[in-house]
Amino acid sequence: MKKTVLIVLFSTLCFSLFAADKPTKPDQSVEAYRKAIEAMDAQDYGKALKYSEDAILYRRQRIENQINTVKNSLSAKRVQAAGDHFTPVLNVLDNRKETETADIIRYYIKKKGTDYFEDSVTNLLEYLNNSKDFPEAHKIIGDIYKLEGEYQYAEEYYTMALERADVLDIPDEKYEILYMLAEISRLEEDLPKMEIRLMNILAEDNNYRDSALKRSMKGTISSNKKDSMAKFFNLYRADSYNCINAYNQLAEYYHDAHRNDKALEFAALAAITSFTRISEILYSRNSVYEYENLEGFMQEASYYDDVIEWASRNSAWKSFNILASYATEEGYKNFSGELLRVIARYTPETYWQRDAVLQLERLN
């Protein structure tokens, strides 16, 4: 008898261990999306389009199945009696051996956090209803149509991706979509629409909305004293890093429209935001680094290839030159001259170094 009991217990334990180690069913939508990215990298746009469409289909099917599973479990009287908070509902589901539903709920709690759903199963279901789309896959399709010059279709897919930006796994990717829409407007030579779309990037930007910051920066530049450039980079900081490209593009847009005051405002935001971000990286890399002056800042930045590359990709080095150029045009030559001398000698990017030399020649 004891032997039989031991065999049963051992069999039960083995089954439990097997069940615990059993891999969850792979997410076909994620697998298809990864294949789409690989195809894009290989410039096989036909495959990328197919895999993106598959990802969208699989995501919808997966979420709908999850919603039905959760709803079926919640319809039971014992589960309803547990209320709407996660812990009592999960306790009942565990007692009823409704593992699939409990796993779904726990997966999204782990992904987003209890506070995101306000500890509410109802809110989680609402989130699932809004998660049937796959905005990352829509974006890839938009990228494909943009590359092929089909701007209308690209715009449609970018817009679809943007409408579901709240379920992006990487929230900041919405900025890339907004930049793509602005780029389409530029390619179609619809500059007023480009302006609107660039301004949409700044919709949640506290630094752009900070009138006191912009006024103070302009005041320091326009004081045009010998030390105004040094004061500018000592006094101000701005952390809207996703907006650097938008600042630069808007600065150039308003400059071309002869709205020089606006151009200088955006150029100042671009430069100080670029400076702030690079400074943060330098502090994280070198524990003994302290900002003393712009010369030392640029020398320190030149030691890190990835910092130089990030600054190039995000138009950070360009922002310093644009600020100097527009300050010169407004007559603030002491400010621009000091800035250009530093750029001409210390900036780590040759193109903008040469541009600074040419600006200095014209300044003198």
PDB file of C-alpha atoms in Angstrom, residues 83-217:
ATOM      1  CA  GLY A  83     -15.028  41.187  -7.355  1.00  0.00           C
ATOM      2  CA  ASP A  84     -12.815  43.086  -9.794  1.00  0.00           C
ATOM      3  CA  HIS A  85      -9.426  43.246  -8.033  1.00  0.00           C
ATOM      4  CA  PHE A  86      -6.623  41.011  -9.296  1.00  0.00           C
ATOM      5  CA  THR A  87      -5.634  39.092  -6.142  1.00  0.00           C
ATOM      6  CA  PRO A  88      -9.088  37.700  -5.146  1.00  0.00           C
ATOM      7  CA  VAL A  89      -9.948  36.921  -8.776  1.00  0.00           C
ATOM      8  CA  LEU A  90      -6.644  35.098  -9.310  1.00  0.00           C
ATOM      9  CA  ASN A  91      -7.117  33.162  -6.062  1.00  0.00           C
ATOM     10  CA  VAL A  92     -10.488  31.867  -7.274  1.00  0.00           C
ATOM     11  CA  LEU A  93      -9.093  31.053 -10.730  1.00  0.00           C
ATOM     12  CA  ASP A  94      -6.208  29.131  -9.155  1.00  0.00           C
ATOM     13  CA  ASN A  95      -8.609  27.174  -6.935  1.00  0.00           C
ATOM     14  CA  ARG A  96     -10.753  26.344  -9.959  1.00  0.00           C
ATOM     15  CA  LYS A  97      -7.633  25.230 -11.901  1.00  0.00           C
ATOM     16  CA  GLU A  98      -8.379  27.770 -14.638  1.00  0.00           C
ATOM     17  CA  THR A  99      -4.685  28.099 -15.387  1.00  0.00           C
ATOM     18  CA  GLU A 100      -4.972  29.571 -18.869  1.00  0.00           C
ATOM     19  CA  THR A 101      -7.028  32.548 -17.724  1.00  0.00           C
ATOM     20  CA  ALA A 102      -4.841  33.122 -14.674  1.00  0.00           C
ATOM     21  CA  ASP A 103      -1.716  33.002 -16.873  1.00  0.00           C
ATOM     22  CA  ILE A 104      -3.179  35.592 -19.254  1.00  0.00           C
ATOM     23  CA  ILE A 105      -3.977  37.987 -16.413  1.00  0.00           C
ATOM     24  CA  ARG A 106      -0.566  37.486 -14.791  1.00  0.00           C
ATOM     25  CA  TYR A 107       1.200  37.998 -18.123  1.00  0.00           C
ATOM     26  CA  TYR A 108      -0.314  41.453 -18.603  1.00  0.00           C
ATOM     27  CA  ILE A 109       0.185  42.414 -14.963  1.00  0.00           C
ATOM     28  CA  LYS A 110       3.872  41.561 -15.379  1.00  0.00           C
ATOM     29  CA  LYS A 111       4.030  43.442 -18.660  1.00  0.00           C
ATOM     30  CA  LYS A 112       2.267  46.660 -17.606  1.00  0.00           C
ATOM     31  CA  GLY A 113       2.033  46.560 -13.801  1.00  0.00           C
ATOM     32  CA  THR A 114      -0.957  46.437 -11.456  1.00  0.00           C
ATOM     33  CA  ASP A 115      -1.134  50.229 -11.185  1.00  0.00           C
ATOM     34  CA  TYR A 116      -1.481  50.592 -14.965  1.00  0.00           C
ATOM     35  CA  PHE A 117      -4.796  48.712 -14.779  1.00  0.00           C
ATOM     36  CA  GLU A 118      -5.743  50.317 -11.450  1.00  0.00           C
ATOM     37  CA  ASP A 119      -5.939  46.780 -10.001  1.00  0.00           C
ATOM     38  CA  SER A 120      -8.985  46.086 -12.172  1.00  0.00           C
ATOM     39  CA  VAL A 121      -9.730  43.025 -14.306  1.00  0.00           C
ATOM     40  CA  THR A 122     -12.301  45.111 -16.187  1.00  0.00           C
ATOM     41  CA  ASN A 123      -9.603  47.632 -17.136  1.00  0.00           C
ATOM     42  CA  LEU A 124      -7.349  44.790 -18.270  1.00  0.00           C
ATOM     43  CA  LEU A 125     -10.104  43.530 -20.563  1.00  0.00           C
ATOM     44  CA  GLU A 126     -10.536  47.031 -21.962  1.00  0.00           C
ATOM     45  CA  TYR A 127      -6.785  47.162 -22.590  1.00  0.00           C
ATOM     46  CA  LEU A 128      -7.008  43.848 -24.474  1.00  0.00           C
ATOM     47  CA  ASN A 129      -9.845  45.176 -26.613  1.00  0.00           C
ATOM     48  CA  ASN A 130      -7.612  48.102 -27.576  1.00  0.00           C
ATOM     49  CA  SER A 131      -4.605  45.838 -28.225  1.00  0.00           C
ATOM     50  CA  LYS A 132      -5.903  43.920 -31.240  1.00  0.00           C
ATOM     51  CA  ASP A 133      -3.857  46.046 -33.623  1.00  0.00           C
ATOM     52  CA  PHE A 134      -0.101  45.700 -34.121  1.00  0.00           C
ATOM     53  CA  PRO A 135       1.176  49.270 -34.640  1.00  0.00           C
ATOM     54  CA  GLU A 136       4.808  48.174 -35.057  1.00  0.00           C
ATOM     55  CA  ALA A 137       3.777  45.993 -38.013  1.00  0.00           C
ATOM     56  CA  HIS A 138       1.691  48.830 -39.492  1.00  0.00           C
ATOM     57  CA  LYS A 139       4.770  51.024 -39.275  1.00  0.00           C
ATOM     58  CA  ILE A 140       6.881  48.525 -41.238  1.00  0.00           C
ATOM     59  CA  ILE A 141       4.252  48.462 -43.988  1.00  0.00           C
ATOM     60  CA  GLY A 142       4.314  52.268 -43.980  1.00  0.00           C
ATOM     61  CA  ASP A 143       8.111  52.171 -44.292  1.00  0.00           C
ATOM     62  CA  ILE A 144       7.842  49.850 -47.302  1.00  0.00           C
ATOM     63  CA  TYR A 145       5.357  52.083 -49.122  1.00  0.00           C
ATOM     64  CA  LYS A 146       7.462  55.153 -48.306  1.00  0.00           C
ATOM     65  CA  LEU A 147      10.554  53.514 -49.804  1.00  0.00           C
ATOM     66  CA  GLU A 148       8.547  52.712 -52.925  1.00  0.00           C
ATOM     67  CA  GLY A 149       7.324  56.306 -53.226  1.00  0.00           C
ATOM     68  CA  GLU A 150       3.708  55.341 -52.460  1.00  0.00           C
ATOM     69  CA  TYR A 151       3.281  58.190 -50.005  1.00  0.00           C
ATOM     70  CA  GLN A 152      -0.504  58.021 -49.729  1.00  0.00           C
ATOM     71  CA  TYR A 153      -0.439  54.367 -48.654  1.00  0.00           C
ATOM     72  CA  ALA A 154       2.542  55.018 -46.380  1.00  0.00           C
ATOM     73  CA  GLU A 155       0.633  57.824 -44.701  1.00  0.00           C
ATOM     74  CA  GLU A 156      -2.394  55.585 -44.157  1.00  0.00           C
ATOM     75  CA  TYR A 157      -0.351  52.907 -42.409  1.00  0.00           C
ATOM     76  CA  TYR A 158       1.632  55.408 -40.341  1.00  0.00           C
ATOM     77  CA  THR A 159      -1.641  56.982 -39.245  1.00  0.00           C
ATOM     78  CA  MET A 160      -3.030  53.568 -38.258  1.00  0.00           C
ATOM     79  CA  ALA A 161       0.127  52.904 -36.242  1.00  0.00           C
ATOM     80  CA  LEU A 162      -0.130  56.294 -34.567  1.00  0.00           C
ATOM     81  CA  GLU A 163      -3.779  55.764 -33.619  1.00  0.00           C
ATOM     82  CA  ARG A 164      -2.720  52.701 -31.608  1.00  0.00           C
ATOM     83  CA  ALA A 165       0.501  54.211 -30.245  1.00  0.00           C
ATOM     84  CA  ASP A 166      -0.753  53.535 -26.708  1.00  0.00           C
ATOM     85  CA  VAL A 167      -0.059  49.801 -27.176  1.00  0.00           C
ATOM     86  CA  LEU A 168       3.412  50.178 -28.687  1.00  0.00           C
ATOM     87  CA  ASP A 169       5.883  47.979 -26.809  1.00  0.00           C
ATOM     88  CA  ILE A 170       8.401  50.826 -27.102  1.00  0.00           C
ATOM     89  CA  PRO A 171       6.336  54.002 -26.470  1.00  0.00           C
ATOM     90  CA  ASP A 172       9.003  56.337 -27.905  1.00  0.00           C
ATOM     91  CA  GLU A 173       8.529  54.691 -31.307  1.00  0.00           C
ATOM     92  CA  LYS A 174       5.556  56.994 -31.804  1.00  0.00           C
ATOM     93  CA  TYR A 175       8.062  59.826 -32.328  1.00  0.00           C
ATOM     94  CA  GLU A 176       9.645  57.916 -35.209  1.00  0.00           C
ATOM     95  CA  ILE A 177       6.194  57.546 -36.791  1.00  0.00           C
ATOM     96  CA  LEU A 178       5.526  61.275 -36.381  1.00  0.00           C
ATOM     97  CA  TYR A 179       8.882  62.065 -37.979  1.00  0.00           C
ATOM     98  CA  MET A 180       8.028  59.769 -40.910  1.00  0.00           C
ATOM     99  CA  LEU A 181       4.722  61.585 -41.443  1.00  0.00           C
ATOM    100  CA  ALA A 182       6.535  64.935 -41.395  1.00  0.00           C
ATOM    101  CA  GLU A 183       9.073  63.570 -43.870  1.00  0.00           C
ATOM    102  CA  ILE A 184       6.298  62.502 -46.246  1.00  0.00           C
ATOM    103  CA  SER A 185       4.891  66.042 -46.140  1.00  0.00           C
ATOM    104  CA  ARG A 186       8.362  67.400 -46.955  1.00  0.00           C
ATOM    105  CA  LEU A 187       8.779  64.961 -49.857  1.00  0.00           C
ATOM    106  CA  GLU A 188       5.382  66.017 -51.172  1.00  0.00           C
ATOM    107  CA  GLU A 189       6.474  69.662 -50.750  1.00  0.00           C
ATOM    108  CA  ASP A 190       3.569  70.379 -48.422  1.00  0.00           C
ATOM    109  CA  LEU A 191       5.586  72.493 -45.995  1.00  0.00           C
ATOM    110  CA  PRO A 192       2.651  73.872 -43.962  1.00  0.00           C
ATOM    111  CA  LYS A 193       1.552  70.290 -43.277  1.00  0.00           C
ATOM    112  CA  MET A 194       5.148  69.383 -42.412  1.00  0.00           C
ATOM    113  CA  GLU A 195       5.177  72.238 -39.894  1.00  0.00           C
ATOM    114  CA  ILE A 196       1.974  70.957 -38.268  1.00  0.00           C
ATOM    115  CA  ARG A 197       3.358  67.439 -38.015  1.00  0.00           C
ATOM    116  CA  LEU A 198       6.636  68.609 -36.534  1.00  0.00           C
ATOM    117  CA  MET A 199       4.683  70.657 -34.008  1.00  0.00           C
ATOM    118  CA  ASN A 200       2.702  67.498 -33.147  1.00  0.00           C
ATOM    119  CA  ILE A 201       5.992  65.967 -31.998  1.00  0.00           C
ATOM    120  CA  LEU A 202       6.214  68.787 -29.453  1.00  0.00           C
ATOM    121  CA  ALA A 203       2.657  68.280 -28.186  1.00  0.00           C
ATOM    122  CA  GLU A 204       3.831  66.869 -24.841  1.00  0.00           C
ATOM    123  CA  ASP A 205       7.115  68.785 -24.673  1.00  0.00           C
ATOM    124  CA  ASN A 206       7.375  70.708 -21.419  1.00  0.00           C
ATOM    125  CA  ASN A 207      10.514  72.534 -22.538  1.00  0.00           C
ATOM    126  CA  TYR A 208       8.832  73.958 -25.631  1.00  0.00           C
ATOM    127  CA  ARG A 209       5.888  75.053 -23.489  1.00  0.00           C
ATOM    128  CA  ASP A 210       8.231  76.690 -20.966  1.00  0.00           C
ATOM    129  CA  SER A 211       8.011  80.343 -21.985  1.00  0.00           C
ATOM    130  CA  ALA A 212      10.328  81.412 -19.169  1.00  0.00           C
ATOM    131  CA  LEU A 213      13.072  79.053 -20.387  1.00  0.00           C
ATOM    132  CA  LYS A 214      12.831  80.289 -23.974  1.00  0.00           C
ATOM    133  CA  ARG A 215      12.730  83.913 -22.890  1.00  0.00           C
ATOM    134  CA  SER A 216      15.770  83.481 -20.636  1.00  0.00           C
ATOM    135  CA  MET A 217      17.780  81.691 -23.323  1.00  0.00           C
TER     136      MET A 217
END
